[in-house]
Amino acid sequence: MKGITKFMKKPWFLGILVFAMAILVIWNIPIEKRKYGFSQSGLATDYTGLLPERIEKVVNVHNRNELQRIVQEANKKGKHISIAGLQHSQGGHTYYKDGIVLDMRGFNRIVEINKQAKIVRVESGASWEDVQEAVTPYGLALQVTQSQSIFTIGGSLSVNAHGRDIRFGPMAETVREMTVLTPTGEIKQLTRDDTEEWTTYILGGYGLFGVILDVTLNLTENEVYTIHTKKIETEKYESYLHRVLENQNIAMHYARISVAPGTFLDEMYVIDYNKTKKQDKTTSLKEEEGVRVSKFALDLGRKGGKLEDLFWEAQRLYINSIDGKTITRNNAMRSESTFMEFTTPGRVEVLQEFFIPVDSYEEYMQSLKDLLPHNDQDEDFKVHNITVRYAAKDNMTSLPYAKEDMLGLVILVQHGLKEKEIAHAKTMIQKWTDVTLQYGGTYYLPYYPYQTKEQFKESYPNWKSFKKQKAERDPNEVFVNLFYDHYMK
Ligand SMILES: Cc1cc2nc3c(=O)[nH]c(=O)nc-3n(C[C@H](O)[C@H](O)[C@H](O)COP(=O)(O)OP(=O)(O)OC[C@H]3O[C@@H](n4cnc5c(N)ncnc54)[C@H](O)[C@@H]3O)c2cc1C
């Protein structure tokens, strides 16, 4: 006993003790997976679980003949169908009251890889991860995808997703050919010269114009990049980005804005991926790393106040540590996602994304400073993370969020689930949307629809022709979902 007391007085012993306890705490951080999907007490939900609904049945799709029969029958009998990929959308886009849900996850074959032509043909239920695993050994990589690889091809094309690439334009432009199943049960092969304009409505069409069966995507080299990182002031970002866009040596870029009280919306970290002209065929795809430590840091940040300042500093250390490192294109397109899981009972963490024209960025940030609390420690509505991506002008889809070259601000927001807490979150998001609209911006549609119908109409002025085409191409409303009901009915 005496011996232990003696040891406890030694600084090195205390150091070891603190270290061991820290490891123990970090090791015990639960890496729970959020529960969502079709089996929640007989109700369907999607990623946030905010819109539970009873559905008729789920069909696990495995072949196109079976799919064609289901759609033809629904068209005849007046039944409703929704299409689900990995259900990361958050506004009921993948199901409908008493409807049939097509679970596309089993429809995931890689049909063909042509190394010379740099293309891959893949069934729509495959995830980006499946495609990356198939094309990496050929030294090839995707042209456009989200920063994570956890989504399906069909789901991503139906929202026309975007990520870190700044050179290949919207995701829709990377589609060379596509096979689709229309609402009347016809199978159509679509090329880029699609005179009937099915492509315009299927890509970015939120599963409302038919099922994407397979897609031929253009690929590029799995190049090796060097990462360059820097801390800058928000007011310098616009000119920084223009320099990035002019510098053809930079292939990918994103940025992070401080939401910590001490530097609120004043500081940013920028991350660029510079070309090395080296193609990679040997580096394997990276697995999720450092999940517990990242989750621990994010959970601290989620508490707000000084802890959020600390989290911003921790990010600085991380971002400094990757400066100068090399990474393959495929690995830059598969960032960690598990550490983001938020499973606190009675609360939810949702995504929202606002787009604003590149040259309005600085004024927009000034307006946001007036709207949002600098320190949200004691607030119910908490903003935890804002990343910035570049979204090039989209001329291909019928509901484009990028009517010109835009910056997308991806926001992670936490709020309570009591009626008045949801109502407050709605008010905040609607105010945020109003500010965005004042600057000629839009908001992203795959997320929970806090916005009003009027805000939707102003953001997407083409909604009328979208609705008209829907009535013409799907007169019996075979393909519907809660998103369609909310905005188009
Ligand atoms: C953590 C997280 C990070 C995200 N990051 C990004 C990002 O960086 N960039 C970005 O743009 N978005 C991002 N998103 C949004 C995400 O890209 C979309 O929600 C995408 O649709 C998810 O793919 P999914 O397979 O989960 O699609 P689902 O949610 O299953 O479906 C989305 C839509 O596609 C339709 N659909 C699905 N499969 C088909 C098919 N085969 N044929 C026709 N329609 C179909 C559905 O009906 C639905 O309307 C993110 C979402 C989350 C949760």
XYZ file of C-alpha atoms and ligand atoms in Angstrom:
542
model
C 0.000 0.000 0.000
C 2.805 2.291 1.015
C 4.556 1.449 -2.279
C 1.521 2.469 -4.339
C 1.128 5.759 -2.478
C 4.805 6.479 -3.183
C 4.331 5.751 -6.895
C 1.225 7.935 -7.069
C 3.269 10.962 -6.120
C 5.582 10.492 -9.115
C 4.673 12.684 -12.133
C 5.517 9.893 -14.607
C 3.104 7.534 -12.826
C 0.311 10.095 -12.938
C 1.084 10.656 -16.629
C 0.769 6.931 -17.384
C -2.455 6.782 -15.365
C -4.038 9.709 -17.244
C -2.922 8.234 -20.568
C -4.352 4.796 -19.708
C -7.644 6.347 -18.596
C -7.868 8.416 -21.784
C -7.329 5.263 -23.893
C -9.997 3.484 -21.823
C -12.501 6.322 -22.328
C -11.823 6.549 -26.071
C -11.991 2.773 -26.445
C -15.386 2.726 -24.803
C -16.965 5.305 -27.083
C -19.826 3.373 -28.626
C -19.641 3.312 -32.422
C -23.329 2.643 -32.797
C -24.876 2.455 -36.203
C -28.020 4.498 -36.608
C -31.075 2.286 -37.047
C -33.124 3.233 -40.058
C -34.814 1.529 -42.989
C -37.797 -0.696 -43.556
C -37.993 -2.724 -40.385
C -38.615 -0.070 -37.757
C -41.707 -1.398 -35.927
C -43.351 -2.153 -39.260
C -42.819 1.438 -40.362
C -40.449 2.657 -43.038
C -38.029 5.510 -42.357
C -34.935 6.889 -43.985
C -31.634 8.101 -42.557
C -32.939 10.496 -39.888
C -36.070 8.532 -39.046
C -38.102 11.753 -39.001
C -40.892 10.584 -41.309
C -42.081 7.104 -40.282
C -44.712 5.652 -42.593
C -46.538 2.357 -43.107
C -45.820 0.772 -46.455
C -47.405 -2.201 -48.232
C -44.276 -4.228 -48.973
C -40.616 -4.206 -49.879
C -39.450 -6.033 -53.004
C -35.788 -7.075 -53.053
C -34.893 -6.485 -56.660
C -32.611 -8.996 -58.406
C -33.561 -8.958 -62.064
C -35.074 -6.617 -64.612
C -37.855 -8.936 -65.839
C -39.318 -9.167 -62.364
C -39.007 -5.391 -62.065
C -40.735 -4.817 -65.393
C -43.640 -7.058 -64.365
C -44.100 -5.173 -61.056
C -44.135 -1.775 -62.770
C -46.515 -2.890 -65.537
C -48.907 -4.340 -62.966
C -48.756 -1.203 -60.795
C -49.476 0.940 -63.842
C -52.533 -1.168 -64.656
C -53.878 -1.521 -61.113
C -53.170 2.024 -59.889
C -50.557 0.956 -57.323
C -47.737 3.188 -56.142
C -44.026 2.410 -56.190
C -41.008 4.113 -54.586
C -37.376 3.301 -55.263
C -34.782 2.904 -52.509
C -31.004 2.744 -52.734
C -29.173 3.052 -49.427
C -31.755 5.542 -48.084
C -29.346 8.277 -47.129
C -31.808 10.830 -48.411
C -33.735 12.308 -45.479
C -37.124 13.513 -46.665
C -39.123 10.354 -47.418
C -37.790 10.106 -50.964
C -37.669 6.306 -50.872
C -41.140 5.284 -49.672
C -44.822 6.211 -49.699
C -47.916 5.481 -47.636
C -49.185 1.965 -48.459
C -46.843 1.800 -51.429
C -44.458 -0.839 -52.761
C -40.761 -0.156 -52.206
C -38.135 -1.450 -54.607
C -35.043 -2.234 -52.559
C -32.336 -1.902 -55.219
C -29.373 -2.985 -53.103
C -29.250 -6.532 -54.503
C -29.239 -5.243 -58.076
C -25.546 -4.455 -57.949
C -23.510 -6.245 -60.603
C -20.479 -4.639 -62.216
C -21.334 -5.587 -65.798
C -18.294 -4.398 -67.719
C -15.056 -2.459 -67.309
C -13.381 -1.205 -70.473
C -9.888 -0.082 -69.614
C -9.112 1.445 -73.017
C -12.354 3.408 -73.272
C -12.182 4.207 -69.517
C -15.777 3.251 -68.807
C -17.623 1.060 -66.358
C -21.130 -0.364 -66.801
C -22.832 -1.093 -63.508
C -26.283 -1.934 -62.147
C -27.845 0.917 -60.230
C -28.041 -0.733 -56.786
C -24.245 -0.992 -56.567
C -22.538 1.434 -54.219
C -19.627 3.683 -55.169
C -17.542 1.451 -52.940
C -18.435 -1.553 -55.171
C -17.347 0.432 -58.238
C -14.124 1.622 -56.593
C -13.223 -1.964 -55.673
C -13.774 -3.049 -59.278
C -11.914 -0.244 -61.078
C -8.953 0.396 -58.743
C -6.923 -2.610 -60.014
C -7.155 -1.108 -63.531
C -5.683 2.196 -62.352
C -9.046 3.891 -62.924
C -11.247 6.111 -60.782
C -14.615 7.852 -60.793
C -14.940 11.298 -62.301
C -17.529 12.623 -59.843
C -18.901 11.219 -56.617
C -19.656 12.343 -53.091
C -16.748 12.577 -50.629
C -17.902 9.260 -49.173
C -18.523 6.050 -51.096
C -21.493 4.810 -49.058
C -24.243 5.639 -51.591
C -25.779 3.748 -54.518
C -25.268 4.773 -58.138
C -29.041 5.044 -58.709
C -29.612 7.126 -55.570
C -26.702 9.451 -56.327
C -27.714 10.050 -59.944
C -31.317 10.634 -58.919
C -30.186 13.553 -56.741
C -27.362 14.535 -59.152
C -24.857 14.471 -56.294
C -21.569 16.380 -56.134
C -18.364 16.169 -54.115
C -14.758 17.317 -54.157
C -13.979 17.169 -57.869
C -13.850 20.628 -59.455
C -13.117 19.620 -63.062
C -15.719 17.167 -64.416
C -18.922 19.211 -63.891
C -22.140 17.756 -62.457
C -22.357 13.990 -61.816
C -25.043 13.698 -64.524
C -22.442 14.675 -67.126
C -20.350 11.614 -66.326
C -23.130 9.291 -67.567
C -22.448 8.022 -71.064
C -25.403 5.628 -71.385
C -28.200 4.432 -69.194
C -30.936 1.754 -69.267
C -34.181 2.797 -67.605
C -37.584 1.320 -66.893
C -40.323 3.881 -67.543
C -43.582 4.207 -65.565
C -45.466 2.279 -68.256
C -43.002 -0.594 -67.997
C -40.951 0.064 -71.121
C -37.200 -0.591 -71.012
C -35.284 2.197 -72.770
C -31.642 2.492 -73.676
C -30.643 6.160 -73.374
C -27.568 7.785 -74.833
C -26.399 11.376 -74.478
C -28.308 12.143 -77.661
C -31.655 11.493 -75.985
C -34.183 13.288 -78.161
C -37.136 12.334 -75.898
C -35.374 13.984 -72.940
C -35.833 11.078 -70.531
C -32.304 11.747 -69.270
C -33.270 15.269 -68.216
C -36.015 13.924 -65.970
C -34.445 10.696 -64.719
C -31.112 12.244 -63.675
C -31.868 14.455 -60.690
C -35.475 13.193 -60.886
C -35.735 11.725 -57.353
C -37.041 8.366 -58.627
C -40.208 9.958 -60.025
C -39.731 9.198 -63.722
C -38.623 5.573 -63.687
C -36.057 3.110 -62.427
C -32.435 3.481 -63.470
C -31.420 -0.092 -64.263
C -27.810 0.237 -65.318
C -25.445 3.041 -66.147
C -22.281 3.406 -68.198
C -20.046 5.940 -66.488
C -16.980 7.734 -67.795
C -13.915 7.119 -65.659
C -10.571 8.827 -65.295
C -7.112 7.809 -64.052
C -6.634 6.896 -60.416
C -4.075 9.651 -60.120
C -1.900 10.333 -57.093
C -2.407 13.784 -55.565
C -0.491 15.773 -52.991
C -2.684 17.377 -50.358
C -2.260 21.091 -49.625
C -3.968 22.609 -46.621
C -4.113 26.113 -45.226
C -6.020 28.222 -42.712
C -7.469 31.387 -44.271
C -9.852 34.185 -43.349
C -13.365 33.777 -44.730
C -13.161 37.122 -46.491
C -10.224 35.850 -48.565
C -11.942 32.649 -49.721
C -13.582 33.981 -52.888
C -10.266 35.093 -54.385
C -8.587 31.910 -53.114
C -11.189 29.790 -54.904
C -10.799 31.727 -58.156
C -7.072 30.978 -58.032
C -7.840 27.293 -57.390
C -10.219 27.143 -60.361
C -7.683 28.827 -62.645
C -4.908 26.457 -61.569
C -5.414 23.373 -63.757
C -2.919 21.544 -61.578
C -5.554 21.273 -58.833
C -8.023 18.413 -59.333
C -10.116 18.507 -56.193
C -10.870 21.006 -53.467
C -13.078 21.540 -50.440
C -13.096 23.790 -47.395
C -14.372 23.893 -43.834
C -15.814 26.939 -42.060
C -15.451 27.548 -38.328
C -18.645 27.347 -36.298
C -16.676 27.643 -33.030
C -17.615 30.705 -30.929
C -14.091 32.233 -30.973
C -13.737 32.244 -34.767
C -17.375 31.930 -35.844
C -17.619 32.095 -39.664
C -14.353 34.110 -39.699
C -11.879 31.294 -40.299
C -11.693 28.472 -42.802
C -9.460 25.526 -43.612
C -8.939 24.903 -47.313
C -7.868 21.524 -48.673
C -6.576 21.138 -52.251
C -5.544 17.988 -54.105
C -2.727 18.771 -56.544
C -1.961 16.559 -59.532
C 1.339 14.654 -59.600
C 0.742 13.122 -63.061
C 1.404 9.691 -61.531
C -1.231 6.987 -62.001
C -1.717 4.432 -59.232
C -2.476 0.719 -59.649
C -1.082 -0.719 -56.462
C -2.328 1.299 -53.477
C -5.285 -0.459 -51.902
C -8.497 1.291 -50.959
C -8.333 2.690 -47.452
C -10.610 1.423 -44.707
C -12.162 3.646 -42.033
C -9.420 4.813 -39.665
C -9.393 6.519 -36.272
C -13.176 6.257 -35.886
C -13.214 6.400 -32.074
C -10.860 9.370 -31.816
C -12.745 11.303 -34.521
C -16.075 10.524 -32.872
C -14.716 11.587 -29.471
C -13.563 14.926 -30.919
C -16.822 15.492 -32.812
C -18.905 14.655 -29.726
C -16.930 17.261 -27.744
C -17.571 19.802 -30.470
C -21.260 18.929 -30.441
C -21.462 20.366 -26.908
C -20.700 23.885 -28.157
C -18.913 26.750 -26.348
C -15.235 26.338 -25.423
C -15.372 22.672 -26.376
C -16.275 23.655 -29.907
C -13.272 26.035 -29.951
C -11.173 23.063 -28.877
C -12.671 20.914 -31.643
C -11.815 23.574 -34.240
C -8.209 23.569 -32.976
C -8.158 19.756 -33.101
C -9.209 19.971 -36.727
C -6.335 22.372 -37.335
C -3.904 19.775 -35.970
C -5.418 17.110 -38.195
C -5.479 19.313 -41.275
C -1.849 20.385 -40.686
C -0.877 16.735 -40.287
C -2.133 15.818 -43.782
C -0.478 18.795 -45.501
C 2.072 17.517 -48.023
C 0.879 13.893 -47.856
C -0.066 11.985 -50.986
C -3.374 10.248 -51.638
C -4.940 8.431 -54.578
C -8.033 9.860 -56.252
C -10.100 6.831 -55.209
C -9.052 7.234 -51.577
C -9.827 10.969 -51.626
C -13.343 9.945 -52.707
C -14.012 7.603 -49.777
C -13.731 9.597 -46.573
C -14.720 8.173 -43.232
C -18.408 8.362 -42.324
C -19.001 6.101 -39.303
C -17.643 8.661 -36.809
C -20.489 11.018 -37.753
C -23.176 8.684 -36.360
C -25.347 10.529 -33.861
C -27.559 8.342 -31.685
C -28.590 10.498 -28.701
C -32.208 9.636 -27.797
C -34.689 12.476 -28.237
C -32.437 14.381 -30.619
C -31.599 14.232 -34.274
C -28.746 15.440 -36.441
C -29.703 16.323 -39.980
C -28.005 17.624 -43.077
C -28.979 20.667 -45.088
C -27.154 22.204 -48.020
C -27.388 25.737 -49.377
C -25.939 26.793 -52.726
C -24.888 30.335 -53.539
C -23.244 31.868 -56.587
C -19.466 31.839 -56.120
C -19.137 35.638 -56.237
C -21.763 36.189 -53.526
C -19.931 34.148 -50.923
C -18.408 36.920 -48.812
C -21.570 39.035 -48.530
C -23.575 35.878 -47.823
C -21.299 34.940 -44.933
C -21.762 38.425 -43.466
C -25.550 37.938 -43.558
C -25.255 34.524 -41.920
C -23.333 36.096 -39.053
C -26.395 38.225 -38.327
C -28.732 35.235 -38.514
C -26.973 32.527 -36.518
C -25.948 32.564 -32.832
C -22.161 32.692 -32.504
C -22.229 30.445 -29.489
C -24.941 27.777 -29.604
C -23.898 26.017 -26.381
C -27.225 26.636 -24.655
C -29.367 26.479 -27.781
C -31.482 23.581 -28.937
C -30.672 24.272 -32.603
C -26.930 23.607 -32.941
C -24.801 23.972 -36.062
C -21.849 21.600 -35.912
C -20.143 21.577 -39.164
C -20.083 23.521 -42.399
C -18.070 22.285 -45.341
C -17.871 24.036 -48.676
C -17.820 22.364 -52.095
C -17.776 23.741 -55.583
C -20.740 22.765 -57.802
C -20.326 23.609 -61.482
C -23.255 24.888 -63.548
C -25.701 22.115 -64.465
C -27.365 22.227 -67.888
C -28.543 18.624 -67.865
C -31.187 18.066 -65.236
C -34.664 19.492 -64.857
C -34.385 20.712 -61.253
C -30.821 22.101 -61.201
C -29.459 23.437 -57.910
C -26.486 24.907 -59.777
C -28.040 27.360 -62.231
C -24.577 28.903 -62.424
C -21.258 27.980 -60.816
C -22.152 27.619 -57.168
C -20.639 26.969 -53.783
C -22.494 24.379 -51.739
C -22.462 24.835 -47.959
C -23.133 21.447 -46.352
C -24.495 21.988 -42.855
C -24.764 19.472 -40.038
C -27.477 20.605 -37.623
C -28.656 19.046 -34.373
C -32.034 19.683 -32.737
C -34.558 18.114 -30.387
C -37.555 16.036 -31.393
C -40.257 17.768 -29.324
C -42.887 19.495 -31.457
C -41.719 22.965 -30.458
C -38.058 22.051 -31.070
C -38.816 20.811 -34.589
C -40.889 23.959 -35.204
C -37.964 26.119 -34.067
C -35.540 24.229 -36.339
C -37.974 24.738 -39.194
C -38.123 28.485 -38.552
C -34.316 28.734 -38.444
C -33.882 26.752 -41.675
C -36.579 28.777 -43.410
C -34.851 32.031 -42.395
C -31.554 30.593 -43.630
C -33.248 29.643 -46.926
C -34.650 33.176 -47.284
C -31.169 34.661 -46.882
C -29.866 32.163 -49.454
C -32.612 33.096 -51.906
C -31.796 36.802 -51.487
C -28.337 36.022 -52.869
C -29.709 34.084 -55.857
C -29.051 30.730 -54.185
C -30.921 27.462 -53.760
C -31.083 24.584 -51.308
C -30.540 20.851 -51.826
C -33.577 18.590 -52.138
C -32.440 15.178 -50.756
C -32.727 16.397 -47.168
C -35.577 16.891 -44.697
C -37.997 19.441 -46.211
C -38.060 22.195 -43.585
C -38.587 24.643 -46.451
C -41.991 25.923 -47.565
C -43.577 25.219 -50.935
C -43.000 28.879 -51.847
C -39.298 28.560 -51.082
C -39.185 25.430 -53.247
C -40.857 27.228 -56.140
C -38.502 30.163 -55.906
C -35.450 27.896 -55.684
C -36.582 25.644 -58.529
C -38.508 27.832 -61.005
C -38.577 24.901 -63.451
C -40.858 22.946 -61.089
C -43.888 23.605 -63.311
C -42.461 21.821 -66.321
C -41.163 19.043 -64.027
C -44.741 18.560 -62.814
C -46.185 18.756 -66.330
C -43.715 16.165 -67.625
C -44.492 13.957 -64.648
C -48.199 14.041 -65.548
C -47.423 13.207 -69.187
C -44.834 10.486 -68.611
C -46.405 8.897 -65.534
C -50.158 9.613 -65.832
C -51.127 6.944 -63.277
C -48.563 8.146 -60.734
C -46.805 4.807 -60.519
C -43.663 6.403 -59.036
C -44.347 8.527 -55.984
C -42.700 9.279 -52.654
C -43.226 11.587 -49.671
C -40.946 14.206 -51.246
C -43.247 14.364 -54.297
C -46.315 14.752 -52.078
C -44.718 17.517 -50.048
C -43.659 19.734 -52.933
C -45.688 18.808 -55.993
C -49.191 18.054 -54.759
C -23.668 11.468 -44.411
C -24.158 11.958 -45.745
C -23.268 12.616 -46.589
C -23.693 13.074 -47.839
N -22.794 13.713 -48.631
C -23.187 14.163 -49.838
C -22.272 14.804 -50.707
O -21.086 14.928 -50.419
N -22.733 15.270 -51.891
C -24.034 15.099 -52.274
O -24.394 15.539 -53.364
N -24.903 14.486 -51.475
C -24.516 14.017 -50.288
N -25.421 13.366 -49.495
C -26.745 13.118 -50.021
C -26.714 11.767 -50.756
O -25.803 11.842 -51.795
C -28.042 11.445 -51.346
O -28.956 11.313 -50.307
C -28.003 10.158 -52.208
O -29.214 10.037 -52.853
C -27.802 8.966 -51.365
O -27.758 7.768 -52.138
P -28.657 6.571 -51.652
O -28.193 5.348 -52.349
O -28.711 6.523 -50.183
O -30.060 7.029 -52.272
P -31.520 6.919 -51.637
O -31.617 7.837 -50.481
O -31.864 5.505 -51.413
O -32.394 7.500 -52.846
C -32.284 8.839 -53.219
C -33.256 9.130 -54.372
O -32.901 8.347 -55.491
C -33.984 7.555 -55.940
N -33.425 6.296 -56.435
C -32.653 5.409 -55.755
N -32.269 4.407 -56.574
C -32.813 4.662 -57.794
C -32.804 3.983 -59.051
N -32.140 2.852 -59.236
N -33.498 4.521 -60.081
C -34.172 5.684 -59.926
N -34.230 6.370 -58.761
C -33.557 5.861 -57.708
C -34.877 7.389 -54.730
O -36.211 7.132 -55.082
C -34.703 8.736 -54.043
O -35.568 9.673 -54.603
C -25.038 12.898 -48.250
C -25.938 12.250 -47.400
C -25.510 11.778 -46.160
C -26.483 11.105 -45.261
